[in-house]
Every structure is written in structure tokens, then in C-alpha cells.
Amino acid sequence: MESEDKKLITVLTRLYAKTKADVVEWEPSEDANLFAVKFSDYTISLVRMLATPTHAESFNLTIANNDGAVIQEMDSSTARDNGFPDMSDLFYRARRHAVDLNGALDDLLKELDDLS
């Protein structure tokens, strides 16, 4: 494995840990299958490719600089092969944060409690 790949896996691992701790500000996009988090000089995007009859669901992580130029990518298969098996869980956790699922569930519970 190249040193850049090792560093990218380290970035993924730390991003996943911080996402699990709910301290990463994932943002939604117009595409329901794309979420992003902005850092000072870079943006990390995570996209889900839906399953087809011939391909399983997969995920792709992209790092872009402030100009929007993609400087690195890794798909879920490559990440898994290099020691990061959690791209799917990272995506779903990013989505839950970006759409404020906890807030939505709290609102629904309150409304259900208010029903007579």
C-alpha cells in the first residue's frame, strides 16, 4: 500500500470515529445520495451508488480542494481491501446527521404523544 493510501485510510478512520461521536458537521446536498463536510481548505464528499441487478450498493469518498478540484478518491471496495470496512456505516451516519434524524424523530414522538 502506498503511503498516501495509508494516510487516506487514517483520514477515513478518524473521520468515522468523529462521525460516530457526532462532532462532524455533515451537510446535505441536492442529491439525496451525497453528503459532504467542509474543512478549512478541503471538502470531503461521500456518495452512495445504488445497487443495480449486476452491482451491489457501493460508496465513493472524494477529497476536493477549495477550488473544487478533486485531489483524491477512494471507493468502498478499495477502502475495505486496505483496512477500512465501514464506508457504508459512515455514509448512513453522515446522512442521519445531515438530515437531523434525531430532531425529526423527537418531533414525531412529540406529535404522537399529543394525539388524543
XYZ file of C-alpha atoms in Angstrom:
116
model
C 0.000 0.000 0.000
C 1.293 3.458 -0.942
C 1.944 5.925 1.883
C -0.826 8.175 0.502
C -3.269 5.251 0.732
C -2.230 4.630 4.345
C -2.809 8.291 5.159
C -6.181 8.223 3.414
C -7.222 5.162 5.420
C -6.119 7.033 8.563
C -8.239 10.025 7.488
C -11.219 7.703 6.899
C -10.758 6.018 10.259
C -10.571 9.332 12.121
C -13.491 10.775 10.151
C -15.538 7.693 11.010
C -14.679 7.962 14.720
C -15.555 11.676 14.786
C -18.777 10.998 12.861
C -19.724 8.294 15.374
C -19.071 10.832 18.154
C -21.414 13.231 16.290
C -18.842 16.028 16.077
C -18.561 16.181 12.271
C -20.888 18.677 10.571
C -22.067 16.646 7.584
C -24.205 18.677 5.195
C -26.900 17.501 2.786
C -26.838 18.268 -0.924
C -29.452 18.404 -3.660
C -28.597 14.772 -4.349
C -30.073 12.542 -1.619
C -27.140 10.159 -2.065
C -24.396 12.758 -1.463
C -23.227 14.299 1.802
C -20.224 16.500 2.472
C -18.218 18.004 5.277
C -16.164 21.160 4.806
C -12.829 21.715 6.451
C -10.719 24.881 6.231
C -9.030 24.007 2.927
C -10.779 20.822 1.766
C -14.182 19.211 1.399
C -14.815 15.520 1.882
C -17.796 14.142 -0.001
C -19.373 10.753 0.378
C -21.701 9.415 -2.287
C -23.761 6.244 -2.445
C -24.140 4.397 -5.737
C -27.371 2.457 -5.644
C -27.413 -1.266 -6.266
C -28.249 -2.497 -9.746
C -29.037 -6.027 -10.910
C -25.332 -6.509 -11.668
C -23.629 -4.372 -8.982
C -24.034 -4.154 -5.215
C -24.547 -0.839 -3.449
C -21.206 0.969 -3.163
C -19.774 4.215 -1.837
C -17.163 6.675 -3.022
C -15.284 9.197 -0.906
C -13.770 12.250 -2.576
C -11.458 14.937 -1.238
C -11.526 18.256 -3.096
C -9.567 21.433 -2.518
C -11.082 24.930 -2.141
C -11.166 25.327 -5.921
C -13.327 22.210 -6.183
C -10.592 20.150 -7.820
C -10.673 16.515 -6.759
C -7.314 15.597 -5.268
C -8.107 12.071 -4.064
C -10.842 9.441 -4.256
C -11.424 6.029 -2.790
C -14.303 3.632 -3.329
C -15.686 1.331 -0.654
C -14.152 -1.777 -2.225
C -10.645 -0.288 -2.211
C -11.157 1.048 1.315
C -12.239 -2.400 2.522
C -9.251 -4.023 0.823
C -6.969 -1.545 2.629
C -8.387 -1.998 6.111
C -11.432 0.294 6.287
C -14.586 -1.851 6.081
C -17.021 0.792 7.394
C -17.769 3.053 4.392
C -21.439 2.022 4.385
C -21.887 2.817 8.080
C -20.010 6.102 7.620
C -22.436 7.072 4.840
C -25.550 6.256 6.854
C -24.235 8.062 9.933
C -23.377 11.102 7.778
C -26.896 11.057 6.348
C -28.515 10.806 9.797
C -26.517 13.847 10.933
C -27.058 15.876 7.759
C -30.835 15.456 7.810
C -31.080 15.781 11.622
C -32.774 12.428 12.039
C -32.755 12.714 15.848
C -34.610 16.023 15.661
C -37.139 14.583 13.231
C -37.747 11.566 15.451
C -38.146 13.807 18.515
C -40.720 15.904 16.620
C -42.619 12.800 15.540
C -42.623 11.392 19.072
C -43.959 14.679 20.440
C -46.703 14.797 17.819
C -47.640 11.181 18.514
C -47.759 11.921 22.245
C -50.055 14.900 21.546
C -52.598 12.784 19.639
C -55.731 12.180 21.638
